[in-house]
XYZ file of C-alpha atoms in Angstrom:
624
model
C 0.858 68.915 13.709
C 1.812 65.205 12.331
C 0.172 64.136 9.007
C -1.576 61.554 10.962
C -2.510 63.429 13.416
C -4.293 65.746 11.704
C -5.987 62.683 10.053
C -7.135 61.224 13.044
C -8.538 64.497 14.445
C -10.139 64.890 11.230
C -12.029 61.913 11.725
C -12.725 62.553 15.137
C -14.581 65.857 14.198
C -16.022 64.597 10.767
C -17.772 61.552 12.726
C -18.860 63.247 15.694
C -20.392 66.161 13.780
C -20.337 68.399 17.057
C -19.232 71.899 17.514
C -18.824 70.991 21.572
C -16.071 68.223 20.789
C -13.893 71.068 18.522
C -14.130 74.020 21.046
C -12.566 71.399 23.844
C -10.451 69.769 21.614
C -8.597 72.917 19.351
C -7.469 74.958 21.618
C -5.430 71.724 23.496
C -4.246 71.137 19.766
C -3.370 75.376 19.330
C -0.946 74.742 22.264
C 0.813 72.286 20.684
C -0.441 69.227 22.185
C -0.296 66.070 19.986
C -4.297 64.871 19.299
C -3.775 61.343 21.118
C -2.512 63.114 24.301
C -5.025 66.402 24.236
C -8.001 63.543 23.767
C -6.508 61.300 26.829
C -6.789 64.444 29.104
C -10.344 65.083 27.943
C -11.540 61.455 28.730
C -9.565 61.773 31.699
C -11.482 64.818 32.694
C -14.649 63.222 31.619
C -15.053 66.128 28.465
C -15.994 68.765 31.015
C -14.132 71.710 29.597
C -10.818 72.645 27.807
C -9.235 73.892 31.371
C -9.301 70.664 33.246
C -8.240 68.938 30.376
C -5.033 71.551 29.816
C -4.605 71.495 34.034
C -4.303 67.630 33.816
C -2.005 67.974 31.241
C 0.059 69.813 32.822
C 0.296 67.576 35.843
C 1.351 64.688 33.516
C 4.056 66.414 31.908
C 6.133 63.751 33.778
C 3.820 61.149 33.223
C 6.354 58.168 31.985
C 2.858 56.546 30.977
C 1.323 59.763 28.480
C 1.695 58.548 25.350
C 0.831 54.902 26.124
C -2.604 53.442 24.245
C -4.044 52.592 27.089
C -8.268 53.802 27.230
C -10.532 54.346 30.089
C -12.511 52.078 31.135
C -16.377 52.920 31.490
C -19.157 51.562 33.628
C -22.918 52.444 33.677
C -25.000 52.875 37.151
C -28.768 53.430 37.602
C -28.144 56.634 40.757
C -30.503 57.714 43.325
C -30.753 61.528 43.513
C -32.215 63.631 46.177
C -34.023 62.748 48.960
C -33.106 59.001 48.625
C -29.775 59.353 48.554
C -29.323 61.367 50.991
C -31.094 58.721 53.289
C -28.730 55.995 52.057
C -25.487 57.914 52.587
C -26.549 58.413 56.198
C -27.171 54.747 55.892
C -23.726 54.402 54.832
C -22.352 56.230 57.509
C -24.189 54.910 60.544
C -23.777 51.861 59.237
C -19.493 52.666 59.085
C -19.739 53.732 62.257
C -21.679 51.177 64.223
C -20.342 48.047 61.862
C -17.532 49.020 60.752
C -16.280 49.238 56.851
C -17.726 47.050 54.334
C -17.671 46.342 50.846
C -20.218 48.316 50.043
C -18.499 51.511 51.159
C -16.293 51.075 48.678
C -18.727 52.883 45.601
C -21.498 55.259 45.852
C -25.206 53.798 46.082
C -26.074 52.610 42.648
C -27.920 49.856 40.384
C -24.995 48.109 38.108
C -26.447 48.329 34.328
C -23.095 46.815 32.656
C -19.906 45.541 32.971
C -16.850 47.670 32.973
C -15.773 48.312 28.997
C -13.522 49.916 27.573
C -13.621 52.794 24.788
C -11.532 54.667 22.843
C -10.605 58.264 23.675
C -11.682 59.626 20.278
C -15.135 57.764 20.372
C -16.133 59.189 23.829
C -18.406 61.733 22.473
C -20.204 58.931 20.772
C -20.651 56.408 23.916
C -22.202 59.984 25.336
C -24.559 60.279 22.159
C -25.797 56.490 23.062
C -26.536 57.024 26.472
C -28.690 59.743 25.185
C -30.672 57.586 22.641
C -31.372 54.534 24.751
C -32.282 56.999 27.640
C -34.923 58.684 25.056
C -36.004 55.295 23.672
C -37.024 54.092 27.296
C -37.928 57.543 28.437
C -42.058 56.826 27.851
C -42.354 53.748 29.464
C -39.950 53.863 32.351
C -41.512 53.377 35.465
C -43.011 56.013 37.826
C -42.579 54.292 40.653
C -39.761 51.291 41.676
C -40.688 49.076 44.635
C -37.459 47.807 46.232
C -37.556 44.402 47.893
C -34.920 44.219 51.374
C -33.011 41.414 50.744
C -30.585 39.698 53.727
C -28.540 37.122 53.971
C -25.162 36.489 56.350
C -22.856 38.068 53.513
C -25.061 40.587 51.758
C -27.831 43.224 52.397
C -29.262 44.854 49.559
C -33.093 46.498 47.601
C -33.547 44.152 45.416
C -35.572 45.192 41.897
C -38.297 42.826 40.757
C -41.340 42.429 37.915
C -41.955 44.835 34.921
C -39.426 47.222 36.377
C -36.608 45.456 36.360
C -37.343 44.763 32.838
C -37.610 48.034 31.584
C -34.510 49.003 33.546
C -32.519 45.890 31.300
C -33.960 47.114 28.453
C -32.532 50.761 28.396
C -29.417 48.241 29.435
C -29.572 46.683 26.313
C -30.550 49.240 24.341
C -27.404 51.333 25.579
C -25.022 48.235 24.651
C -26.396 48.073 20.985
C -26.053 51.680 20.585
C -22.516 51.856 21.791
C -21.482 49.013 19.760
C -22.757 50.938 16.688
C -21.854 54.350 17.799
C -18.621 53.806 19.651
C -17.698 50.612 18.362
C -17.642 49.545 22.108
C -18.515 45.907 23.278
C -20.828 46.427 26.323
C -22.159 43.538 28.255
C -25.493 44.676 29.870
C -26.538 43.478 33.524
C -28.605 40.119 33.151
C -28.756 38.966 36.837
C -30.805 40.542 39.668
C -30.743 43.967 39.482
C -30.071 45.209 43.206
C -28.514 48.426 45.517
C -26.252 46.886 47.863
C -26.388 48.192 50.988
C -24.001 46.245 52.464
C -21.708 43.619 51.185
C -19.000 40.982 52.678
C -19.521 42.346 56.461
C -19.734 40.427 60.007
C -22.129 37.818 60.155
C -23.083 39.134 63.734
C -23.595 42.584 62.098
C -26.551 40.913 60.024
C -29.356 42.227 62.093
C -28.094 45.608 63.046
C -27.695 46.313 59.769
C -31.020 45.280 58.566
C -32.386 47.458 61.309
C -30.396 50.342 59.770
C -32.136 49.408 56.108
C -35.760 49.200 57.833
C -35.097 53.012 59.539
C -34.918 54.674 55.928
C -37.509 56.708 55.672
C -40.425 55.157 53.568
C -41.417 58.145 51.044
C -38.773 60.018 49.900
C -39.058 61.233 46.170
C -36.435 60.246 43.689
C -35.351 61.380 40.712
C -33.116 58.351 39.063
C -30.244 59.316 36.974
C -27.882 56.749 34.549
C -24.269 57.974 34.979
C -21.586 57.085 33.069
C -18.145 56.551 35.122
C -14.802 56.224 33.962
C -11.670 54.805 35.886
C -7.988 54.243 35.106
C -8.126 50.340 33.695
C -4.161 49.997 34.660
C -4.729 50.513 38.979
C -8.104 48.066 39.342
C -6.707 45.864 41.553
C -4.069 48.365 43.403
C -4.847 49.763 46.718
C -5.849 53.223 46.996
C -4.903 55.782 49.240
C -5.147 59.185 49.903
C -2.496 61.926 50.510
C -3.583 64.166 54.122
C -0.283 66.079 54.377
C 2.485 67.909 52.663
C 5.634 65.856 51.247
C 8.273 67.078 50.053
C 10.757 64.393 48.452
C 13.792 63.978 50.215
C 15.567 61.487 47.808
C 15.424 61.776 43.507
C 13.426 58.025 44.013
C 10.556 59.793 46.187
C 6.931 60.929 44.963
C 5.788 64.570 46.033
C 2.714 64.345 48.135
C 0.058 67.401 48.321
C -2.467 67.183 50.298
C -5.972 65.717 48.423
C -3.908 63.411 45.635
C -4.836 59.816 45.513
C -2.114 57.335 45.299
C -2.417 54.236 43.658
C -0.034 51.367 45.815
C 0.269 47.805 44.242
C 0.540 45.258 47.130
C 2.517 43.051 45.148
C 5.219 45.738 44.904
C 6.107 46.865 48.598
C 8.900 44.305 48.696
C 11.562 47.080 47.984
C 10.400 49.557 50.396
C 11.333 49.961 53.848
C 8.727 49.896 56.766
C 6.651 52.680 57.066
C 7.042 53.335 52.970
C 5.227 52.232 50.287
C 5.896 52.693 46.626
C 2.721 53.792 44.549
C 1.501 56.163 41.326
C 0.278 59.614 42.091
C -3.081 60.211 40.237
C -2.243 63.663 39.420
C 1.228 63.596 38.203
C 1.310 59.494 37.138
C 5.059 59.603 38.409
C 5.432 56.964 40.605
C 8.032 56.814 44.252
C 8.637 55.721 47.593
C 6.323 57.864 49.843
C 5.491 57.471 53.802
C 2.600 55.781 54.192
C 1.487 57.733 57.637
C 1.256 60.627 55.329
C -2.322 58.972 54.071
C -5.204 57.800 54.589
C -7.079 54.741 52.717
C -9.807 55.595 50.529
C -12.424 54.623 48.214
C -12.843 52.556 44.951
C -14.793 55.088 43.740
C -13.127 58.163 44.929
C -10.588 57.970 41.578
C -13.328 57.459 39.374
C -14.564 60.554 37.142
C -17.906 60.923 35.984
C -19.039 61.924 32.485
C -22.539 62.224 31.589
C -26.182 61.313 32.823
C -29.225 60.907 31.814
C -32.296 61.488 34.182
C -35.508 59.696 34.536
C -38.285 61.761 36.979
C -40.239 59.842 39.507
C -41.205 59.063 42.893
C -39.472 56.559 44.768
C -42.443 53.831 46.380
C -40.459 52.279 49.485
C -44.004 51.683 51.264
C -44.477 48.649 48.371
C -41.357 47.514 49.234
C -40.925 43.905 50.808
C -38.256 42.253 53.155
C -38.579 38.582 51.801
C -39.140 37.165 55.167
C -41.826 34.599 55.992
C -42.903 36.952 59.334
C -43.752 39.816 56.907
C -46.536 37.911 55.259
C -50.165 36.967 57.134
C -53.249 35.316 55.814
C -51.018 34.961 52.466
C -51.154 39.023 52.069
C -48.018 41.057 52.596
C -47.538 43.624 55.636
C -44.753 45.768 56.022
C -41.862 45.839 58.708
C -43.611 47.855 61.506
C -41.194 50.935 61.839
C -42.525 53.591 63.845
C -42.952 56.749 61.778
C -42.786 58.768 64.922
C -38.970 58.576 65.340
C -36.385 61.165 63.616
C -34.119 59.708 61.181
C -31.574 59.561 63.739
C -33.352 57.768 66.527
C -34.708 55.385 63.617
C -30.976 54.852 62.533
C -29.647 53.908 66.189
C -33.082 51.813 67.010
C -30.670 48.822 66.447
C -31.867 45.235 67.716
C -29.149 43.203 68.967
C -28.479 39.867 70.305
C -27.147 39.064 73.361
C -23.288 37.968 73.180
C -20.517 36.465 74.408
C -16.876 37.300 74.015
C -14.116 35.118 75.317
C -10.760 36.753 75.221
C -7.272 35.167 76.196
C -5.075 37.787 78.275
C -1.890 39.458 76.678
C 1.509 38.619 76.719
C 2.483 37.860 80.499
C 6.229 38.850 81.519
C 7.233 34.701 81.864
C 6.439 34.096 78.593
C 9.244 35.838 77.381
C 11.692 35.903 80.182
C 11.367 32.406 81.805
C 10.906 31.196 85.316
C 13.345 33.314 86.612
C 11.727 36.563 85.413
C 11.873 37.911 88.938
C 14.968 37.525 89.413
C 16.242 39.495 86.904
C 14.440 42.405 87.431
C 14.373 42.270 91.313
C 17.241 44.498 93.098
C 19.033 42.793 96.534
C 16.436 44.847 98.546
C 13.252 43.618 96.651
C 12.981 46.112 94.659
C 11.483 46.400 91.054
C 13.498 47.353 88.377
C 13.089 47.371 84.404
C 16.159 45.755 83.292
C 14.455 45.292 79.557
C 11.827 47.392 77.572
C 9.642 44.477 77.774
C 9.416 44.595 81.106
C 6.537 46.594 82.665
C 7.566 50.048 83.833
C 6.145 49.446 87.785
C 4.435 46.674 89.319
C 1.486 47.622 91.178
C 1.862 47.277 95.059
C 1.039 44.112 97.060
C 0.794 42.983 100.251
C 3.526 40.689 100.565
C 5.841 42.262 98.295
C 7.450 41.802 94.911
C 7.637 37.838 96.157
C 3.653 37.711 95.542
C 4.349 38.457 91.652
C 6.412 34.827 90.989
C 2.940 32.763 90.073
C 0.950 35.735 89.559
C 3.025 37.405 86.613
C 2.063 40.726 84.951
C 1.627 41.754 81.161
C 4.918 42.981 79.574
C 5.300 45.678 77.962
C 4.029 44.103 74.328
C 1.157 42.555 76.002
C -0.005 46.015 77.535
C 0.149 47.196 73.514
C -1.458 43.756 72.273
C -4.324 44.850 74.964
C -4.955 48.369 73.691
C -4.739 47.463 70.308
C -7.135 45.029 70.564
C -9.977 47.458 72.664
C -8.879 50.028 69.818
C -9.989 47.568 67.110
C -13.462 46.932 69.006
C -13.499 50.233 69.606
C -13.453 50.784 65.598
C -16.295 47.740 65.243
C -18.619 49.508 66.831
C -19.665 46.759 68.966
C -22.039 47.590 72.202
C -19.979 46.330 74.808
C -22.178 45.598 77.993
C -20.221 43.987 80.925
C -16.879 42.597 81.951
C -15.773 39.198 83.434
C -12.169 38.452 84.293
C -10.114 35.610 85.946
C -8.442 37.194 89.447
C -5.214 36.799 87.938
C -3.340 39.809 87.428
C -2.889 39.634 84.101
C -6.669 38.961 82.870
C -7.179 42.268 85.004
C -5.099 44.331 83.148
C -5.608 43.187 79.696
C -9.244 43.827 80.607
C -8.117 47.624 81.892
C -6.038 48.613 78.691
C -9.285 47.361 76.360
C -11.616 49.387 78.148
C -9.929 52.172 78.131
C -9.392 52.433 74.586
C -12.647 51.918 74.353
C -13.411 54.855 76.979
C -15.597 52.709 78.792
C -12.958 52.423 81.743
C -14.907 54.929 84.254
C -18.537 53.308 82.912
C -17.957 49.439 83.217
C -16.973 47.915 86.696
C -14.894 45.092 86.211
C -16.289 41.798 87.861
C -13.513 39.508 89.089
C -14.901 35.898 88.489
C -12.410 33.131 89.849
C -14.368 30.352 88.382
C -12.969 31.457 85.319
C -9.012 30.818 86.688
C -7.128 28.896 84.858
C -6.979 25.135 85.563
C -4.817 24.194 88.474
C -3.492 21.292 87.383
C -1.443 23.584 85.025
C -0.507 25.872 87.670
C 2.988 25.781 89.539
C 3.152 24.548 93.058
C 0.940 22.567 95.279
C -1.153 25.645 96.218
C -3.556 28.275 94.775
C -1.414 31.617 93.361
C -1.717 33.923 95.814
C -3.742 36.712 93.770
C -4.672 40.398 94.605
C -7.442 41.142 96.845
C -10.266 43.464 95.579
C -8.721 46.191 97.804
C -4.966 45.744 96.222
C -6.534 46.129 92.836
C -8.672 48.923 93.193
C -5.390 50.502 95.410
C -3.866 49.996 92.065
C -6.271 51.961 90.401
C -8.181 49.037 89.055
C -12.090 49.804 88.346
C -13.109 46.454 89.667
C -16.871 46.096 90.787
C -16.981 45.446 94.922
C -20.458 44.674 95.023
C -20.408 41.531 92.577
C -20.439 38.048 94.436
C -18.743 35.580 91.884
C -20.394 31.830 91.168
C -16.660 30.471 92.840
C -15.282 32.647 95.834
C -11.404 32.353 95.290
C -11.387 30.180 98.456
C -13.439 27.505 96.418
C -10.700 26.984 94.170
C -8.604 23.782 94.894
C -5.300 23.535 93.678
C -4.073 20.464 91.237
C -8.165 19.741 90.560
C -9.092 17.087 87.668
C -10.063 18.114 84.374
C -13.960 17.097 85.340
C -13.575 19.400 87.986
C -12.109 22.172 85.760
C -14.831 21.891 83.103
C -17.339 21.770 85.491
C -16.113 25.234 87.184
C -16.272 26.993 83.952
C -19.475 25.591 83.126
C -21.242 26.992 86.046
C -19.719 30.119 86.120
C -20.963 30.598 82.546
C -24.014 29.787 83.306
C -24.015 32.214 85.686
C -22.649 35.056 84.238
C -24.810 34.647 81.169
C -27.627 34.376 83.790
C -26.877 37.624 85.098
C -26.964 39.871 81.500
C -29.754 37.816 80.537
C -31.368 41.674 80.196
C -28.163 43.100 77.949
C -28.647 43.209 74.433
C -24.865 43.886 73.660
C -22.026 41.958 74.311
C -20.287 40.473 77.970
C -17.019 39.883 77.725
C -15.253 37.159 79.254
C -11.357 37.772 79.801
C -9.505 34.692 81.220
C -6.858 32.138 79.711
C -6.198 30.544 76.519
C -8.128 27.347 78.058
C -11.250 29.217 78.490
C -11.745 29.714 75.020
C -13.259 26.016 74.839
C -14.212 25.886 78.445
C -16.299 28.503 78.563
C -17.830 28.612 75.119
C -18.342 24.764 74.489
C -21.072 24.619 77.609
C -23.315 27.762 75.850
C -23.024 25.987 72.634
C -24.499 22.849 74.345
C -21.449 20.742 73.225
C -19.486 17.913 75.450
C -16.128 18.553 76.909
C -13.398 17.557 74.794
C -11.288 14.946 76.244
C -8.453 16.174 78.325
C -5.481 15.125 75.910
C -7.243 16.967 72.836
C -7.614 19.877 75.186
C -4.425 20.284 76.134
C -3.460 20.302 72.701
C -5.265 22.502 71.395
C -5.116 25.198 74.329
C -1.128 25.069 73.437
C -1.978 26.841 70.019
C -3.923 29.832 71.544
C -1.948 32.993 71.021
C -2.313 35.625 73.424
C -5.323 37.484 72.846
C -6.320 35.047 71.128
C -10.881 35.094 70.760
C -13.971 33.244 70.003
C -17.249 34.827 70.126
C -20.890 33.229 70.600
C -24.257 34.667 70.023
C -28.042 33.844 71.028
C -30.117 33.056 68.224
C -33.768 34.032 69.928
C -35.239 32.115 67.472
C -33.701 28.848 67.854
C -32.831 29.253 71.439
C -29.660 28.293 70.896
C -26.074 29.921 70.878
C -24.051 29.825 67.796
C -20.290 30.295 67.099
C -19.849 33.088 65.051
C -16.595 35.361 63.675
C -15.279 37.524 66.103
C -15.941 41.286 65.955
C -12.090 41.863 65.267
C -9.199 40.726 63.135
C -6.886 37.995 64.566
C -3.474 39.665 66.432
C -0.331 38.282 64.848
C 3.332 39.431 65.227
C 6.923 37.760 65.301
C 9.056 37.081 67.599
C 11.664 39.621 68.701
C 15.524 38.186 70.237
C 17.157 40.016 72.837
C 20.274 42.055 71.782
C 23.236 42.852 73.124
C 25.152 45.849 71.390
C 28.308 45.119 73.419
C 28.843 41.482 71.955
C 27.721 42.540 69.101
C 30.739 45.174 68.224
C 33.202 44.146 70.372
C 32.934 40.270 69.472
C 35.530 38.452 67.430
């Protein structure tokens, strides 16, 4: 061992005055380990025992990174045990399932005492020795009980922590931040704001009152014992991605990273320039090595699920959540508070998927139709001298349902291509993932608001359970369409022929015969208007969401009459219907209490993708 090794180990032992802190560290040292790396793989390892520490060495004997300075960095967290948490983790997965990921999923249910710090490896012992001493300081007069106040808002759900107990709680705060300072010479800034548990952070405003339902089903009494944990995490990969490896990899190339199955890669987004699609380059948390790897050979996981946990210190009590209070003006009477009536006769479950929702509307463009890409004279190119189909691209569809009049009948009424079939399903997958409750189905009669509305149900599995009602007052306006007639558009009986779930019983607020070809844009407006009306008239009993599928133009047409707004005027229209994309959304929801409709986000991301030229491999090599 180095002269200055031994020196600093020296000091290590001589300051920490432990036996615990030799028997982990000597025998890393009696391997031959140098002290600065054998006391990395013990913070790393949050001090558990000489093994992990010597396993994770092991792992790193690659690491280019081992013998950098570089210290953990350590957080503290007030952490429901028992009970309690059990409660909020089946929060946090109904919550996942029916909402969809938030922020909050990110980390474990927790009250934030500090800011992240950092320590040195050889004075980790001692930021464990002043968790201890604040924790017995504040031991007699923490609180027995902690009332938790629900707090909502359109961005953030969370218990909030009021009075005398939020005081104690940033007073063992402080009291840990003085001690480190003098024990571990770390700088620790405590938590001076509103002490809180988020619940659910940076989600869908139209989520906001399912997920409050959600908080309001946790059971009222469970007991609680309250732990402060100390966490660690790798300072260097804060703002990197994580993921984490679900298969076998073995490297194929000397610039690829081994994948087993369990090992959490850390990917910097900034950094995926070099690699090809499908790869990513990231660090391996086991190893450190870093490499190209393929990126369906993971799985995205948490903030959290990297960081390693070192000590606690417990505090016994019961948990109070009948005291607790919502913040809203309806829970208070007569100036006295009442709590949320939840009935105590439901399981957790039922109480969990009790959800109250609004009612909804969501306007949808159609996909990609085949003209779009191949021009007016799509037909003709994929039409044989005997009226055949054929696919003479891979954007093209492969078959055309059947139709009364032939392949002729498809010219003004074009179908989804091939891209606009997968913009479709990709789009019911997503709502699919949302968790949305998705009631009914509207459509325009043209052929390709049908489909688009086929592919999304079905990736939603709701294709056999929802009819789809064919609603021509939602067709596009004629003005825009080609010729001096009305399309001619599949019959109910060609599209259910065509194995099309369409609803035969429904009686639309325009029968297709109503439509008049070349009508003015009062006209048009007033169409969609009505039929609005009308179909939000009919769900007026469905507390989920109707669907409207039509054309890019009904996304103001048919949303500016429920938000009690004026037409635009034609010229502005036009405009801005040209900058819809296809599948393209806005979504509107009833506020009850205003009796009103609002314009909220969408349940799903925004579709975007580039443009794609046709290519011709015989040009291509055999041109000058």
């Amino acid at each position: 061992m180095a002269a200055g090794e031994t020196q600093l180990y020296a000091k290590v032992s001589n300051k920490l005055k432990s036996r615990s802190t030799s028997l982990l560290l000597e025998p890393l040292l009696a391997l031959g380990f140098p002290a600065h790396t054998a006391l990395k793989a013990l913070a790393a390892t949050g001090r558990k025992t000489a093994e992990e520490a010597l396993d994770w060495l092991h792992c790193h004997c690659n690491d280019p990174s081992l013998d950098d300075p570089i210290p953990q960095e350590y957080g503290l967290f007030l952490c429901p045990t028992g009970p309690l948490l059990e409660k909020l983790q089946e929060f946090w997965r109904e919550s996942r399932r029916q909402c969809a990921k938030n922020k909050a999923h990110e980390i474990f249910p927790h009250v934030t005492l500090c800011d992240f710090f950092t320590c040195e490896d050889h004075k980790v012992e001692c930021l464990y020795e002043a968790l201890k001493r604040a924790g017995d300081r504040i031991l007699g007069s923490f609180p027995s009980v902690i009332p938790l106040v629900l707090h909502s808002s359109v961005s953030y759900l969370g218990f909030f922590i009021h009075d005398s107990s939020a005081d104690i709680i940033r007073e063992f705060a402080m009291s840990f931040a003085t001690e480190a300072s003098v024990l571990a010479d770390c700088t620790v800034k405590p938590c001076t704001k509103q002490l809180h548990l988020t619940l659910a952070h940076k989600f869908y405003p139209h989520h906001q009152r399912t997920l409050e339902q959600l908080a309001r089903a946790i059971p009222l009494s469970p007991g609680c014992q309250w732990t402060a944990t100390l966490y660690s995490r790798d300072m260097r990969f804060v703002h990197y991605q994580t993921l984490k490896a679900t298969f076998q990899y073995k490297p194929q190339n000397t610039d690829e990273l081994n994948l087993s199955p369990g090992d959490y890669i850390f990917v910097d987004p900034t950094q995926q320039k070099e690699a090809s699609e499908g790869w990513v380059i990231g660090i391996s948390r086991w190893t450190g090595c870093r490499g190209f790897l393929p990126e369906n050979y993971t799985e995205r996981a948490n903030e959290s699920d990297t960081w390693v946990k070192h000590r606690t210190y417990t505090f016994s009590l019961a948990m109070d959540l009948n005291s607790r209070r919502d913040g809203e003006a309806s829970s208070r009477r007569n100036g006295e508070f009442h709590p949320p009536q939840t009935s105590r006769s439901l399981s957790s479950v039922q109480a969990l998927q009790a959800t109250i929702l609004r009612r909804s509307v969501l306007v949808v463009r159609h996909g990609e139709r085949v003209d779009q890409i191949f021009g007016k004279s799509w037909l003709q190119q994929c039409s044989t001298p005997d009226g055949k189909y054929y696919r003479p691209d891979l954007n093209f569809p492969c078959s055309l349902p059947r139709r009364r009049n032939g392949i002729k009948d498809f010219e003004n009424d074009p179908p989804l291509s091939s891209c606009g079939i997968f913009q479709s399903r990709l789009v019911g997958e997503a709502l699919l993932d949302s968790g949305i409750r998705i009631t009914s189905v509207f459509v325009s009669p043209a052929l390709r608001c049908v489909q688009t509305a086929k592919h999304i149900l079905e990736e939603l599995k709701l294709e056999k359970k929802i009819k789809i009602r064919v609603e021509p007052g939602i067709f596009e306006w004629t003005k825009w369409e080609v010729g001096k007639n009305i399309p001619t558009l599949m019959t109910l009986e060609e599209l259910k022929e065509a194995n099309f779930n369409v609803d035969a019983n429904y009686r639309p607020a325009f029968p297709l015969s109503s439509l008049i070809p070349a009508e003015s844009y009062e006209e048009y407006v007033q169409r969609c208007s009505a039929s609005v009306e009308r179909i939000t008239s009919i769900c007026s009993q469905d507390l989920g969401v109707t669907v409207v599928i039509s054309h890019g133009s009904a996304l103001d047409s048919c949303t500016r009459p429920l938000l009690g707004l004026p037409p635009r005027e034609s010229g502005d229209f036009a405009q801005l219907v040209r900058k819809i994309p296809s599948l393209g959304m806005c979504f509107c929801e009833e506020n009850t209490k205003e009796g009103k409709w609002e314009l909220v986000d969408p349940p799903v991301k925004t579709l975007t993708h580039g443009s794609n030229s046709a290519f011709n491999w015989r040009n291509w090599i055999l041109g000058s």
